[in-house]
Short mmCIF file of C-alpha atoms and ligand atoms in Angstrom, two decimals:
data_model
loop_
_atom_site.label_atom_id
_atom_site.label_comp_id
_atom_site.label_asym_id
_atom_site.label_seq_id
_atom_site.Cartn_x
_atom_site.Cartn_y
_atom_site.Cartn_z
CA MET A 1 -143.42 70.44 12.90
CA ASN A 2 -145.60 68.56 10.46
CA GLU A 3 -145.32 65.23 12.27
CA GLN A 4 -148.34 63.62 13.79
CA PRO A 5 -148.26 61.40 16.84
CA ILE A 6 -149.48 57.81 16.70
CA ASN A 7 -153.25 57.77 16.78
CA GLN A 8 -154.25 57.30 20.44
CA ASN A 9 -157.01 54.74 19.86
CA ASN A 10 -154.86 52.78 17.42
CA SER A 11 -157.64 52.60 14.85
CA ALA A 12 -155.38 53.86 12.08
CA GLU A 13 -151.75 54.32 12.98
CA VAL A 14 -150.05 57.29 11.37
CA LYS A 15 -146.65 56.18 10.12
CA GLN A 16 -143.92 58.18 11.79
CA LYS A 17 -140.79 59.30 10.01
CA ARG A 18 -137.59 57.45 10.90
CA MET A 19 -135.05 59.46 12.88
CA PHE A 20 -131.51 58.24 13.53
CA SER A 21 -128.62 59.84 15.35
CA ALA A 22 -125.43 58.79 17.08
CA ILE A 23 -122.69 60.15 19.28
CA GLN A 24 -119.12 59.02 19.79
CA PRO A 25 -118.07 57.73 23.22
CA SER A 26 -114.92 59.82 23.00
CA GLY A 27 -115.43 61.20 26.51
CA ASN A 28 -118.24 62.45 28.69
CA LEU A 29 -121.06 64.60 27.34
CA THR A 30 -120.38 68.32 27.34
CA LEU A 31 -122.85 71.13 27.63
CA GLY A 32 -122.29 71.59 23.86
CA ASN A 33 -123.33 68.01 23.08
CA TYR A 34 -126.30 68.33 25.41
CA LEU A 35 -127.67 71.64 24.15
CA GLY A 36 -126.65 71.11 20.50
CA ALA A 37 -127.78 67.52 20.10
CA ILE A 38 -128.99 65.33 22.97
CA LYS A 39 -131.65 67.71 24.29
CA ASN A 40 -133.13 67.74 20.78
CA TRP A 41 -133.07 63.95 20.62
CA ARG A 42 -135.08 63.93 23.84
CA ILE A 43 -137.56 66.52 22.61
CA LEU A 44 -138.04 64.83 19.23
CA GLN A 45 -137.85 61.15 20.18
CA ASP A 46 -141.58 60.45 20.46
CA GLU A 47 -142.50 62.51 17.43
CA TYR A 48 -140.43 60.17 15.25
CA ASP A 49 -139.70 56.48 14.92
CA SER A 50 -136.34 57.01 16.62
CA ILE A 51 -133.15 54.98 16.78
CA PHE A 52 -130.03 56.07 18.69
CA SER A 53 -126.51 54.72 18.71
CA VAL A 54 -123.20 55.09 20.53
CA ALA A 55 -120.64 55.28 17.71
CA ASP A 56 -117.74 53.33 19.22
CA LEU A 57 -116.30 52.37 15.80
CA HIS A 58 -116.03 56.06 14.94
CA ALA A 59 -114.17 56.68 18.20
CA LEU A 60 -111.37 54.35 17.00
CA THR A 61 -110.32 56.94 14.43
CA VAL A 62 -108.46 58.56 17.32
CA ARG A 63 -106.15 56.37 19.47
CA GLN A 64 -108.11 55.06 22.47
CA ASN A 65 -107.20 53.33 25.68
CA PRO A 66 -109.19 50.03 25.44
CA ALA A 67 -110.39 49.92 29.06
CA GLU A 68 -111.33 53.58 28.91
CA LEU A 69 -113.23 53.14 25.65
CA ARG A 70 -115.27 50.28 27.13
CA LYS A 71 -116.06 52.41 30.18
CA ASN A 72 -116.95 55.46 28.09
CA THR A 73 -119.17 53.43 25.78
CA LEU A 74 -121.37 52.09 28.58
CA GLY A 75 -121.13 55.50 30.30
CA MET A 76 -122.38 57.23 27.15
CA ALA A 77 -125.39 54.89 26.97
CA ALA A 78 -126.11 55.69 30.64
CA SER A 79 -125.69 59.43 30.00
CA LEU A 80 -128.17 59.35 27.13
CA ILE A 81 -130.76 57.55 29.26
CA ALA A 82 -130.05 59.98 32.12
CA CYS A 83 -130.68 62.88 29.72
CA GLY A 84 -134.12 61.46 29.02
CA ILE A 85 -133.71 59.10 26.06
CA ASP A 86 -136.30 56.37 26.54
CA ALA A 87 -134.26 53.28 25.67
CA LYS A 88 -137.16 50.92 26.35
CA LYS A 89 -139.22 52.62 23.69
CA HIS A 90 -136.57 53.59 21.13
CA PRO A 91 -133.63 51.30 20.28
CA LEU A 92 -130.40 52.56 21.81
CA PHE A 93 -127.48 50.38 20.75
CA ILE A 94 -123.72 50.24 20.51
CA GLN A 95 -122.57 50.63 16.89
CA SER A 96 -120.10 47.70 16.98
CA HIS A 97 -122.86 45.35 18.24
CA VAL A 98 -124.63 45.60 14.88
CA ALA A 99 -122.08 44.22 12.41
CA GLU A 100 -123.99 45.55 9.39
CA HIS A 101 -122.57 49.04 10.07
CA ALA A 102 -119.00 47.99 9.30
CA GLU A 103 -120.17 45.84 6.37
CA LEU A 104 -122.22 48.55 4.66
CA SER A 105 -119.47 51.05 5.36
CA TRP A 106 -117.12 49.10 3.07
CA ILE A 107 -119.65 49.02 0.25
CA LEU A 108 -120.38 52.73 0.62
CA SER A 109 -116.70 53.61 0.67
CA CYS A 110 -116.66 52.30 -2.91
CA PHE A 111 -119.29 54.92 -3.72
CA THR A 112 -117.59 57.79 -1.93
CA MET A 113 -115.08 59.91 -3.84
CA PHE A 114 -111.59 60.80 -2.63
CA GLY A 115 -112.28 64.44 -3.48
CA GLU A 116 -115.47 64.48 -1.38
CA LEU A 117 -113.69 63.07 1.66
CA SER A 118 -110.82 65.52 1.21
CA ARG A 119 -113.23 68.44 1.51
CA MET A 120 -114.60 67.42 4.93
CA THR A 121 -113.86 70.13 7.48
CA GLN A 122 -113.79 67.66 10.37
CA PHE A 123 -111.12 65.59 8.59
CA LYS A 124 -108.99 68.70 8.06
CA ASP A 125 -109.43 69.81 11.68
CA LYS A 126 -108.79 66.37 13.18
CA SER A 127 -105.75 65.81 10.93
CA LYS A 128 -104.24 68.99 12.30
CA LYS A 129 -105.00 67.92 15.87
CA ASN A 130 -103.69 64.35 15.37
CA ALA A 131 -100.85 65.01 12.96
CA ASP A 132 -99.07 61.81 14.05
CA ASN A 133 -102.10 59.60 13.35
CA ILE A 134 -103.86 60.66 10.15
CA ASN A 135 -105.23 57.18 9.53
CA ALA A 136 -107.47 55.93 6.72
CA GLY A 137 -110.39 55.56 9.16
CA LEU A 138 -110.25 59.26 9.96
CA PHE A 139 -110.49 59.90 6.24
CA THR A 140 -113.31 57.44 5.48
CA TYR A 141 -115.22 58.31 8.67
CA PRO A 142 -118.11 59.81 6.62
CA SER A 143 -118.65 56.49 4.74
CA LEU A 144 -119.23 54.74 8.08
CA MET A 145 -121.49 57.58 9.18
CA ALA A 146 -123.43 57.24 5.89
CA ALA A 147 -123.80 53.51 6.62
CA ASP A 148 -125.16 54.29 10.11
CA ILE A 149 -127.79 56.53 8.60
CA LEU A 150 -128.71 54.61 5.43
CA LEU A 151 -129.08 51.21 7.15
CA TYR A 152 -132.29 52.37 8.81
CA ASN A 153 -134.08 54.06 5.90
CA THR A 154 -133.55 57.21 7.91
CA GLU A 155 -135.41 60.33 6.92
CA VAL A 156 -134.15 62.81 9.51
CA VAL A 157 -130.82 63.07 11.28
CA PRO A 158 -130.75 65.51 14.19
CA VAL A 159 -127.18 66.77 14.64
CA GLY A 160 -125.33 69.91 15.54
CA GLU A 161 -124.21 72.32 12.82
CA ASP A 162 -120.70 70.80 12.67
CA GLN A 163 -122.10 67.48 11.38
CA ARG A 164 -124.19 68.97 8.57
CA GLN A 165 -121.46 68.37 5.97
CA HIS A 166 -121.31 64.65 6.84
CA VAL A 167 -125.07 64.23 6.56
CA GLU A 168 -125.00 66.01 3.21
CA LEU A 169 -122.35 63.58 2.00
CA ALA A 170 -124.56 60.68 3.16
CA ARG A 171 -127.33 62.16 1.00
CA ASP A 172 -125.00 62.41 -2.00
CA ILE A 173 -123.88 58.80 -1.52
CA ALA A 174 -127.52 57.61 -1.30
CA ILE A 175 -128.46 59.54 -4.45
CA ARG A 176 -125.43 58.17 -6.32
CA PHE A 177 -126.17 54.59 -5.26
CA ASN A 178 -129.88 54.90 -6.11
CA SER A 179 -129.10 56.37 -9.52
CA ILE A 180 -127.22 53.17 -10.38
CA TYR A 181 -129.29 50.49 -8.62
CA GLY A 182 -132.77 51.97 -8.25
CA ASP A 183 -134.49 53.13 -5.07
CA VAL A 184 -132.53 51.28 -2.40
CA PHE A 185 -131.89 54.01 0.17
CA ASN A 186 -134.04 56.73 1.60
CA VAL A 187 -132.35 60.08 1.03
CA PRO A 188 -131.95 61.53 4.55
CA GLU A 189 -132.00 65.13 5.67
CA SER A 190 -130.04 66.73 8.44
CA PHE A 191 -132.20 68.34 11.03
CA ILE A 192 -130.62 71.17 12.94
CA PRO A 193 -133.48 72.55 15.02
CA THR A 194 -133.47 76.32 15.25
CA TYR A 195 -133.76 76.07 19.02
CA GLY A 196 -130.56 74.00 19.20
CA ALA A 197 -127.68 75.96 20.63
CA ARG A 198 -124.10 76.25 19.37
CA VAL A 199 -122.04 76.29 22.48
CA LYS A 200 -118.56 77.79 22.47
CA SER A 201 -115.49 76.95 24.51
CA LEU A 202 -115.38 78.76 27.87
CA ALA A 203 -111.64 79.30 27.44
CA GLU A 204 -111.59 80.38 23.78
CA PRO A 205 -115.13 81.46 22.93
CA THR A 206 -114.47 81.72 19.20
CA LYS A 207 -114.02 77.90 19.10
CA LYS A 208 -116.77 75.31 19.66
CA MET A 209 -116.95 73.60 23.03
CA SER A 210 -115.48 70.14 22.43
CA LYS A 211 -115.12 67.17 24.77
CA SER A 212 -111.69 66.37 23.36
CA ASP A 213 -110.29 69.82 24.17
CA ASP A 214 -106.97 69.55 26.02
CA ASN A 215 -108.00 72.35 28.34
CA GLN A 216 -110.51 71.01 30.88
CA ASN A 217 -111.68 74.52 31.70
CA ALA A 218 -112.89 74.90 28.10
CA TYR A 219 -115.86 72.61 28.61
CA VAL A 220 -118.50 71.82 31.19
CA LEU A 221 -119.44 68.15 31.44
CA ILE A 222 -123.02 67.27 32.22
CA LEU A 223 -121.66 65.08 35.02
CA ASP A 224 -119.57 67.86 36.60
CA ASP A 225 -120.54 68.57 40.21
CA LYS A 226 -121.76 71.99 41.30
CA ASP A 227 -118.37 73.23 42.54
CA THR A 228 -116.70 72.29 39.27
CA VAL A 229 -119.43 73.92 37.19
CA MET A 230 -119.20 77.12 39.27
CA ARG A 231 -115.40 77.18 39.01
CA LYS A 232 -115.45 76.75 35.24
CA PHE A 233 -118.00 79.53 34.73
CA LYS A 234 -116.11 81.82 37.12
CA ARG A 235 -113.05 81.39 34.88
CA ALA A 236 -114.97 81.79 31.61
CA VAL A 237 -113.19 84.19 29.25
CA THR A 238 -115.25 87.31 28.49
CA ASP A 239 -114.10 90.76 27.29
CA SER A 240 -112.79 94.01 28.70
CA GLU A 241 -116.13 95.84 28.52
CA ALA A 242 -118.77 95.72 31.22
CA GLU A 243 -122.01 95.38 29.32
CA ILE A 244 -124.10 92.21 29.28
CA VAL A 245 -125.47 92.42 25.74
CA PHE A 246 -125.39 90.05 22.77
CA ARG A 247 -123.22 91.79 20.19
CA GLU A 248 -120.72 90.85 17.52
CA GLY A 249 -117.23 90.55 18.96
CA LYS A 250 -118.49 89.75 22.47
CA ASP A 251 -118.07 85.99 21.96
CA GLY A 252 -117.69 85.09 25.63
CA ILE A 253 -120.78 87.02 26.78
CA ASN A 254 -122.76 85.85 23.73
CA ASN A 255 -121.94 82.27 24.69
CA LEU A 256 -123.01 82.73 28.32
CA LEU A 257 -126.25 84.40 27.22
CA THR A 258 -126.94 81.53 24.79
CA ILE A 259 -126.36 78.92 27.50
CA MET A 260 -128.53 80.82 30.00
CA SER A 261 -131.29 81.21 27.43
CA ALA A 262 -131.22 77.49 26.57
CA PHE A 263 -131.58 76.48 30.23
CA THR A 264 -134.13 79.07 31.37
CA GLY A 265 -136.20 79.33 28.19
CA LYS A 266 -135.88 83.14 28.47
CA SER A 267 -135.04 85.11 25.34
CA ILE A 268 -131.69 86.88 24.99
CA ALA A 269 -133.52 90.23 25.18
CA GLU A 270 -135.17 89.24 28.47
CA LEU A 271 -131.81 88.21 29.89
CA GLU A 272 -130.13 91.43 28.73
CA ALA A 273 -132.84 93.40 30.57
CA GLU A 274 -132.57 91.20 33.67
CA PHE A 275 -128.79 91.66 33.92
CA ALA A 276 -128.57 95.31 32.79
CA GLY A 277 -126.17 97.17 35.06
CA LYS A 278 -124.88 93.98 36.73
CA GLY A 279 -121.20 93.00 36.67
CA TYR A 280 -119.71 90.10 34.70
CA GLY A 281 -118.85 88.31 37.97
CA ASP A 282 -122.49 88.23 39.12
CA PHE A 283 -123.66 87.17 35.68
CA LYS A 284 -121.18 84.28 35.50
CA MET A 285 -122.29 83.09 38.95
CA ALA A 286 -125.94 83.23 37.88
CA VAL A 287 -125.23 81.19 34.75
CA GLY A 288 -123.18 78.69 36.79
CA GLU A 289 -126.00 78.27 39.37
CA THR A 290 -128.62 77.76 36.66
CA VAL A 291 -126.53 75.21 34.79
CA ALA A 292 -125.46 73.29 37.91
CA ASP A 293 -129.04 73.09 39.23
CA SER A 294 -130.36 71.93 35.85
CA LEU A 295 -127.69 69.25 35.55
CA ALA A 296 -128.09 67.87 39.10
CA PRO A 297 -131.01 65.50 38.30
CA ILE A 298 -129.17 64.16 35.23
CA ARG A 299 -126.12 63.41 37.34
CA GLU A 300 -128.24 61.64 39.98
CA ARG A 301 -129.96 59.47 37.37
CA TYR A 302 -126.59 58.67 35.79
CA ASP A 303 -125.21 57.49 39.15
CA GLU A 304 -128.26 55.28 39.69
CA LEU A 305 -127.92 53.76 36.21
CA MET A 306 -124.21 53.05 36.59
CA LYS A 307 -125.06 51.08 39.75
CA ASP A 308 -127.61 49.04 37.77
CA LYS A 309 -125.43 47.54 35.01
CA ALA A 310 -127.97 44.75 34.44
CA TYR A 311 -130.61 47.27 33.38
CA LEU A 312 -128.17 49.16 31.14
CA GLU A 313 -127.00 45.93 29.49
CA GLU A 314 -130.58 44.85 28.94
CA CYS A 315 -131.33 48.17 27.20
CA ILE A 316 -128.38 47.96 24.81
CA LYS A 317 -128.96 44.24 24.14
CA GLU A 318 -132.58 44.84 23.17
CA GLY A 319 -131.52 47.93 21.24
CA ALA A 320 -129.00 45.95 19.16
CA GLU A 321 -131.55 43.20 18.47
CA ARG A 322 -134.15 45.66 17.25
CA ALA A 323 -131.61 47.60 15.17
CA SER A 324 -130.14 44.41 13.64
CA TYR A 325 -133.56 43.31 12.47
CA ILE A 326 -133.86 46.42 10.29
CA ALA A 327 -130.18 46.67 9.34
CA CYS A 328 -129.77 43.12 8.03
CA ARG A 329 -132.71 43.47 5.66
CA VAL A 330 -131.32 46.68 4.16
CA LEU A 331 -127.80 45.22 3.92
CA SER A 332 -128.94 42.05 2.15
CA LYS A 333 -130.79 44.17 -0.39
CA VAL A 334 -127.59 46.16 -1.00
CA TYR A 335 -125.46 42.98 -1.33
CA LYS A 336 -127.91 41.63 -3.89
CA LYS A 337 -128.02 44.89 -5.86
CA VAL A 338 -124.24 45.26 -6.16
CA GLY A 339 -123.85 41.65 -7.31
CA LEU A 340 -122.32 39.81 -4.36
CA LEU A 341 -122.89 36.06 -4.60
CA PRO A 342 -125.30 34.96 -1.85
CA ARG A 343 -123.75 32.69 0.78
CA ILE A 344 -124.92 29.06 0.62
CA ARG A 345 -126.59 28.16 3.97
P1 ATP B 1 -115.01 65.43 19.88
O1 ATP B 1 -114.36 66.51 20.68
O2 ATP B 1 -114.69 64.04 20.32
O3 ATP B 1 -114.91 65.64 18.39
P2 ATP B 1 -117.48 66.75 20.26
O4 ATP B 1 -117.66 67.20 21.67
O5 ATP B 1 -117.11 67.76 19.27
O6 ATP B 1 -116.53 65.51 20.21
P3 ATP B 1 -119.26 65.00 18.85
O7 ATP B 1 -119.27 63.65 19.47
O8 ATP B 1 -118.50 65.21 17.58
O9 ATP B 1 -118.84 66.11 19.89
O10 ATP B 1 -120.75 65.49 18.59
C1 ATP B 1 -121.90 64.95 19.18
C2 ATP B 1 -123.05 65.84 18.82
O11 ATP B 1 -122.97 67.05 19.57
C3 ATP B 1 -123.10 66.25 17.35
O12 ATP B 1 -124.43 66.24 16.88
C4 ATP B 1 -122.52 67.63 17.35
O13 ATP B 1 -123.01 68.40 16.28
C5 ATP B 1 -123.00 68.17 18.69
N1 ATP B 1 -122.09 69.17 19.24
C6 ATP B 1 -120.80 68.95 19.58
N2 ATP B 1 -120.24 70.06 20.09
C7 ATP B 1 -121.20 71.01 20.04
C8 ATP B 1 -121.24 72.39 20.43
N3 ATP B 1 -120.20 72.98 20.97
N4 ATP B 1 -122.40 73.07 20.26
C9 ATP B 1 -123.47 72.45 19.73
N5 ATP B 1 -123.51 71.16 19.35
C10 ATP B 1 -122.40 70.44 19.51
N1 LTN B 2 -120.04 61.77 13.56
C1 LTN B 2 -120.97 62.09 14.59
C2 LTN B 2 -121.47 60.90 15.34
C3 LTN B 2 -122.19 60.00 14.43
C4 LTN B 2 -123.45 60.25 13.84
C5 LTN B 2 -123.71 59.10 13.02
C6 LTN B 2 -124.37 61.29 13.89
C7 LTN B 2 -121.74 58.80 14.00
N2 LTN B 2 -122.66 58.26 13.16
C8 LTN B 2 -124.88 59.01 12.29
C9 LTN B 2 -125.54 61.17 13.15
C10 LTN B 2 -125.78 60.05 12.35
C11 LTN B 2 -120.31 63.02 15.55
O1 LTN B 2 -119.16 62.99 15.72
N3 LTN B 2 -121.06 63.79 16.17
#
């Protein structure tokens, strides 16, 4: 990484690059979210000038139970802090608390093409899954995501592979806008660290692990207790062979090896050697133990945080204030550039 930390003696501060990322409160964090995204946020947070958000407006693209959404939104903020996001240092805020996101989203939707939105894989997938509710928000979702990113002069956006297409569209929108109005937005880049894992469903290991999967055995939640974690790994779909090696076609075993490698820091080759000659049952139990033990401290911290609502609310309040300060300056520049008449105060 070519980033440099802030100079310790403060004599000449090195300007850090701005990093922004968000996650929807559409349920609890899965192992996929953790290994593919949140763990990287934690690792990278101090290397960058970081801002994190819980994308509750995005969650509305799928029908939500209001009470549940409120609970999940605060729960997601708590989960992120429990996973090691330092909300006192880096703004962590709820997307709907910073009104500029919805406002810029409208402007950007006027610079986003129908054809571009139609090509988004997530839109196609989610339309299939929610055939009775293919709403306009689901379609224009990437314009709101572009607003999230562009409001903060973001340079890097750490996401999992499945979000790359959306970040690329945000880049295209920024370039299009800048080509008309001059240098208004920073052109962001997606950042998919090579050490980030792509975690597959435990029930159908050709599909990604997703928190909105109807089958609860398909995902492990970071808040699952040990018994639940063990049960889900015990049931994990593998193959009819008996060899613990990473090979094309062995999606289930490949997935378990990837998860084990991410938690232990051991390479796949080391794990293959360690488990050579062992049965799938023993291997699944070993992966389950490792995952459950690694998640235990996160779960404990989450429970503590959920008992201290005042602290959580203070974090997201400060986060929204700090985010708003940046967002409103960028938005007023955009309003001016596109020709909106300034409000008389
Ligand atoms: P939903 O099921 O509601 O669509 P999701 O579990 O797929 O949610 P998102 O909220 O869309 O997750 O994604 C949050 C972050 O986690 C994104 O950066 C995404 O790329 C990453 N991510 C999600 N699932 C995985 C996975 N299985 N492996 C790696 N990264 C993932
Ligand atoms: N669409 C993303 C969540 C998200 C996001 C963002 C990620 C909303 N706004 C801005 C990065 C930057 C998702 O579903 N994972």
